Coordinates of C-alpha atoms in Angstrom, one line a residue:
Chain F
M289 CA 94.4 216.3 -0.6
H290 CA 93.0 218.8 -3.2
L291 CA 95.4 217.5 -5.9
A292 CA 94.6 213.9 -5.2
L293 CA 90.8 214.5 -5.3
F294 CA 91.2 216.5 -8.5
V295 CA 93.3 213.8 -10.2
I296 CA 91.0 211.0 -9.1
F297 CA 87.7 212.6 -10.1
G298 CA 89.1 214.4 -13.2
L299 CA 90.2 210.9 -14.4
F300 CA 86.7 209.6 -13.7
C301 CA 85.3 212.4 -15.8
L302 CA 87.6 211.8 -18.7
G303 CA 87.1 208.0 -18.5
G304 CA 83.3 208.4 -18.4
A305 CA 83.4 210.8 -21.4
L306 CA 85.6 208.4 -23.4
N307 CA 83.4 205.5 -22.5
L308 CA 80.3 207.4 -23.7
L309 CA 82.2 207.9 -27.0
L310 CA 83.3 204.3 -27.3
Q311 CA 80.2 202.3 -26.2
R312 CA 77.8 201.3 -28.9
H313 CA 74.8 200.7 -26.7
P314 CA 73.0 203.8 -25.6
I315 CA 72.3 202.5 -22.1
N316 CA 76.0 202.1 -21.5
S317 CA 76.6 205.7 -22.7
A318 CA 73.9 206.9 -20.4
L319 CA 75.4 205.2 -17.4
S320 CA 78.9 206.5 -18.2
L321 CA 77.4 210.0 -18.5
I322 CA 76.1 209.6 -14.9
V323 CA 79.6 208.9 -13.8
V324 CA 80.8 212.1 -15.5
M325 CA 78.1 214.2 -13.9
S326 CA 78.6 212.8 -10.4
S327 CA 82.4 213.4 -10.5
L328 CA 81.8 216.9 -11.8
A329 CA 79.8 217.5 -8.6
V330 CA 82.9 216.6 -6.6
L331 CA 84.9 219.0 -8.7
Y332 CA 82.3 221.8 -8.0
L333 CA 82.7 221.1 -4.3
L334 CA 86.5 221.4 -4.5
L335 CA 85.9 224.8 -6.2
G336 CA 83.7 225.9 -3.4
A337 CA 80.3 225.7 -5.1
E338 CA 78.3 223.7 -2.6
F339 CA 74.8 224.5 -3.8
L340 CA 75.8 223.7 -7.4
A341 CA 77.3 220.4 -6.4
L342 CA 74.1 219.2 -4.8
A343 CA 72.0 220.7 -7.7
Q344 CA 74.3 218.8 -10.1
I345 CA 73.6 215.5 -8.3
I346 CA 69.8 216.1 -8.0
V347 CA 69.1 217.8 -11.4
Y348 CA 71.6 216.2 -13.7
S349 CA 72.5 212.7 -12.3
G350 CA 69.0 212.4 -10.8
A351 CA 66.3 214.0 -13.0
I352 CA 67.8 214.4 -16.4
M353 CA 69.6 211.1 -16.6
V354 CA 66.7 209.1 -15.2
L355 CA 64.6 210.7 -18.0
F356 CA 67.3 209.6 -20.6
V357 CA 67.4 206.0 -19.2
F358 CA 63.6 205.9 -19.1
V359 CA 63.3 206.9 -22.8
I360 CA 66.0 204.4 -23.8
M361 CA 64.1 201.6 -22.1
L362 CA 60.8 202.9 -23.4
L363 CA 62.0 202.9 -27.0
N364 CA 63.9 199.6 -26.5
A365 CA 67.0 201.2 -28.2
G366 CA 69.5 198.6 -29.4
E367 CA 73.1 198.9 -30.5
E368 CA 73.6 201.6 -33.1
E369 CA 74.4 200.4 -36.6
K370 CA 77.3 201.7 -38.7
T371 CA 76.2 203.6 -41.8
H372 CA 78.0 205.4 -44.5
G373 CA 77.2 208.8 -43.0
S374 CA 79.7 208.4 -40.2
R375 CA 82.9 208.3 -42.5
A376 CA 82.6 212.0 -43.5
A377 CA 82.2 212.8 -39.8
Y378 CA 85.4 211.0 -38.9
L379 CA 87.3 212.7 -41.7
A380 CA 86.1 216.2 -40.7
G381 CA 85.7 215.5 -37.0
I382 CA 89.0 214.2 -35.9
P383 CA 91.2 217.2 -37.2
G384 CA 88.5 219.7 -36.2
V385 CA 88.1 218.4 -32.6
L386 CA 91.9 218.1 -32.2
A387 CA 92.4 221.7 -33.4
L388 CA 89.6 222.9 -31.0
F389 CA 91.2 221.2 -28.1
C390 CA 94.8 222.4 -29.0
V391 CA 93.6 226.0 -29.3
L392 CA 91.8 225.9 -26.0
A393 CA 94.5 224.0 -24.1
S394 CA 97.4 226.2 -25.4
T395 CA 95.5 229.3 -24.5
Y396 CA 95.0 228.0 -21.0
V397 CA 98.6 226.9 -20.7
T398 CA 100.0 230.2 -21.8
L399 CA 97.7 232.1 -19.4
R400 CA 98.3 229.7 -16.5
T401 CA 100.3 232.1 -14.4
S402 CA 97.6 234.7 -14.4
F403 CA 95.0 232.2 -13.5
G404 CA 96.8 231.2 -10.3
Q405 CA 96.0 228.4 -7.9
A406 CA 92.7 227.0 -6.6
R407 CA 93.1 226.7 -2.8
L408 CA 90.7 224.4 -1.0
G409 CA 88.3 226.5 1.2
N410 CA 89.6 229.8 -0.3
F411 CA 86.3 230.8 -1.9
I412 CA 83.2 229.1 -0.6
V413 CA 79.8 230.3 -1.9
T414 CA 77.2 229.2 0.6
T415 CA 73.6 228.7 -0.4
E416 CA 72.7 231.9 1.5
E417 CA 75.1 234.1 -0.5
L418 CA 74.0 232.5 -3.8
S419 CA 70.3 232.9 -3.0
R420 CA 70.9 236.5 -1.9
V421 CA 72.3 237.4 -5.3
L422 CA 69.7 235.3 -7.1
F423 CA 66.6 236.7 -5.3
R424 CA 67.8 240.3 -4.9
N425 CA 69.6 241.2 -8.2
L426 CA 68.3 238.5 -10.5
L427 CA 64.7 238.0 -9.5
L428 CA 63.2 238.8 -13.0
P429 CA 65.4 236.2 -14.8
F430 CA 64.6 233.7 -12.1
E431 CA 60.9 234.2 -12.6
V432 CA 61.2 234.1 -16.4
T433 CA 62.9 230.7 -16.1
S434 CA 59.7 229.4 -14.3
I435 CA 57.7 230.5 -17.4
L436 CA 60.3 228.7 -19.6
I437 CA 59.9 225.5 -17.6
L438 CA 56.1 225.8 -17.8
V439 CA 56.3 226.1 -21.6
A440 CA 58.7 223.1 -21.7
I441 CA 56.3 221.0 -19.7
L442 CA 53.4 221.8 -22.0
G443 CA 55.5 221.3 -25.1
A444 CA 56.7 217.9 -23.8
V445 CA 53.2 216.8 -23.1
V446 CA 51.9 217.9 -26.5
L447 CA 54.8 216.3 -28.4
A448 CA 54.8 213.0 -26.7
R449 CA 51.0 212.6 -26.7
K450 CA 49.6 209.8 -28.9
E451 CA 47.7 211.0 -31.9
Q452 CA 44.1 210.2 -31.6
Chain R
M93 CA 98.6 220.9 -2.3
D94 CA 96.9 223.6 -4.5
V95 CA 95.7 222.8 -8.0
P96 CA 96.2 225.4 -10.8
I97 CA 92.9 226.8 -12.2
A98 CA 94.3 226.1 -15.6
W99 CA 94.0 222.4 -15.0
Y100 CA 90.3 222.6 -14.3
L101 CA 90.0 224.7 -17.6
I102 CA 92.0 222.1 -19.6
L103 CA 89.8 219.3 -18.2
S104 CA 86.7 221.3 -19.2
A105 CA 88.2 221.8 -22.7
A106 CA 88.9 218.0 -23.0
L107 CA 85.3 217.2 -21.9
F108 CA 83.9 219.7 -24.5
S109 CA 86.1 218.3 -27.3
I110 CA 85.0 214.7 -26.5
G111 CA 81.4 216.0 -26.5
V112 CA 81.8 217.6 -29.9
F113 CA 83.4 214.5 -31.3
A114 CA 80.7 212.2 -29.9
F115 CA 78.1 214.6 -31.4
L116 CA 79.8 214.2 -34.9
I117 CA 80.4 210.4 -35.0
K118 CA 77.4 208.9 -33.1
R119 CA 74.5 207.7 -35.1
N120 CA 72.0 207.1 -32.4
I121 CA 69.8 210.2 -31.8
I122 CA 69.7 209.6 -28.0
T123 CA 73.5 209.4 -27.7
I124 CA 73.8 212.6 -29.8
F125 CA 71.5 214.3 -27.3
M126 CA 73.6 212.9 -24.4
S127 CA 76.8 214.4 -26.0
I128 CA 75.1 217.8 -26.0
E129 CA 74.5 217.4 -22.2
L130 CA 78.2 216.5 -21.9
M131 CA 79.2 219.8 -23.7
L132 CA 76.9 221.8 -21.4
N133 CA 78.5 220.2 -18.4
A134 CA 82.0 221.0 -19.7
V135 CA 81.0 224.7 -20.0
N136 CA 79.5 224.6 -16.5
L137 CA 82.9 223.4 -15.1
A138 CA 84.7 226.3 -16.9
F139 CA 82.1 228.8 -15.4
V140 CA 82.7 227.4 -11.9
A141 CA 86.5 227.5 -12.3
F142 CA 86.3 231.2 -13.5
A143 CA 83.9 232.1 -10.6
H144 CA 86.5 230.6 -8.2
H145 CA 89.3 232.6 -9.9
W146 CA 87.5 236.0 -9.9
H147 CA 85.7 235.4 -6.5
Q148 CA 82.4 236.2 -8.2
V149 CA 79.1 234.6 -7.3
S150 CA 77.6 235.5 -10.8
G151 CA 79.6 232.7 -12.5
Q152 CA 77.8 230.2 -10.3
I153 CA 74.4 231.9 -11.0
F154 CA 75.1 231.3 -14.7
V155 CA 75.6 227.6 -14.1
F156 CA 72.3 227.5 -12.2
F157 CA 70.5 229.0 -15.2
V158 CA 72.3 226.6 -17.6
M159 CA 71.1 223.7 -15.5
V160 CA 67.5 225.0 -15.6
V161 CA 67.6 225.5 -19.3
A162 CA 69.2 222.0 -19.8
A163 CA 66.5 220.4 -17.8
A164 CA 63.8 222.1 -19.9
E165 CA 65.7 221.2 -23.1
A166 CA 66.0 217.5 -22.1
A167 CA 62.3 217.2 -21.5
V168 CA 61.3 218.8 -24.8
G169 CA 64.1 217.0 -26.7
L170 CA 63.2 213.5 -25.4
A171 CA 59.5 214.2 -26.2
I172 CA 60.6 215.0 -29.8
I173 CA 62.7 211.8 -29.9
I174 CA 59.7 209.8 -28.8
S175 CA 57.4 211.3 -31.4
V176 CA 60.1 210.8 -34.2
Y177 CA 60.4 207.2 -33.1
R178 CA 56.7 206.7 -33.3
S179 CA 56.5 207.9 -36.9
R180 CA 59.8 206.4 -38.2
E181 CA 60.4 203.3 -36.1
T182 CA 64.1 204.1 -36.1
L183 CA 66.6 206.1 -34.0
N184 CA 69.3 206.3 -36.6
V185 CA 69.9 209.9 -37.7
D186 CA 70.8 208.9 -41.2
Q187 CA 67.3 207.7 -41.8
I188 CA 65.7 210.8 -40.3
N189 CA 66.0 213.4 -43.1
L190 CA 62.7 215.2 -43.0
M191 CA 61.6 217.8 -40.5
K192 CA 58.0 216.5 -41.0
L193 CA 56.9 214.0 -38.4

């Protein structure tokens, strides 16, 4: 059950990410990113993070991606054109990214025995436990993020406002 | 059937690498911004997997804060994209080479 769900939604994640890379139109990339984020929510549930799974759906697939799609439609963004700048990125990017992935993956493969297995229902963080840690031990950082969001709202309004 | 934690971590490494690659080769500023979000999500998956391994709630708290910061960052970033588009009439990063709006 766990393995089947992991394989299905892990493949959805990888497929969505590759589709984001291959599509030329930004709206197609945005929709495939929604697929990635929603299947990540299922993976969070499998790892016992129930609050984060719902927050992922609401905040990422809901709020942030709607904002992206809204901006794409507002600016009427068409297909991206190929320009000379991308060739250097291919030459430096492909070996660099492959090296990054190989280093990370080989580290994880060599350490796989010490990581152990993820058993379904072995470690479930309920919203109550999470909020107890958040509001008891980390109240100050939580309040500071509210100031951050306030600053972000003001900044967004100032930046996107039309010059008079 | 149990799934090794390492598989989750390898999936997160793959998502992060795809995000870095998309960041490098994409020319549309909105798609570049989306690949940053993809990288943040990959890191979040690694955080949740490690939280499951160590049986610690703090890993999930980290993901919570990353989500909050990502939401703020998306709002400000998209506002910057809108104001850049207003002054340049383009979304291609090769033609955006001045910090000045």
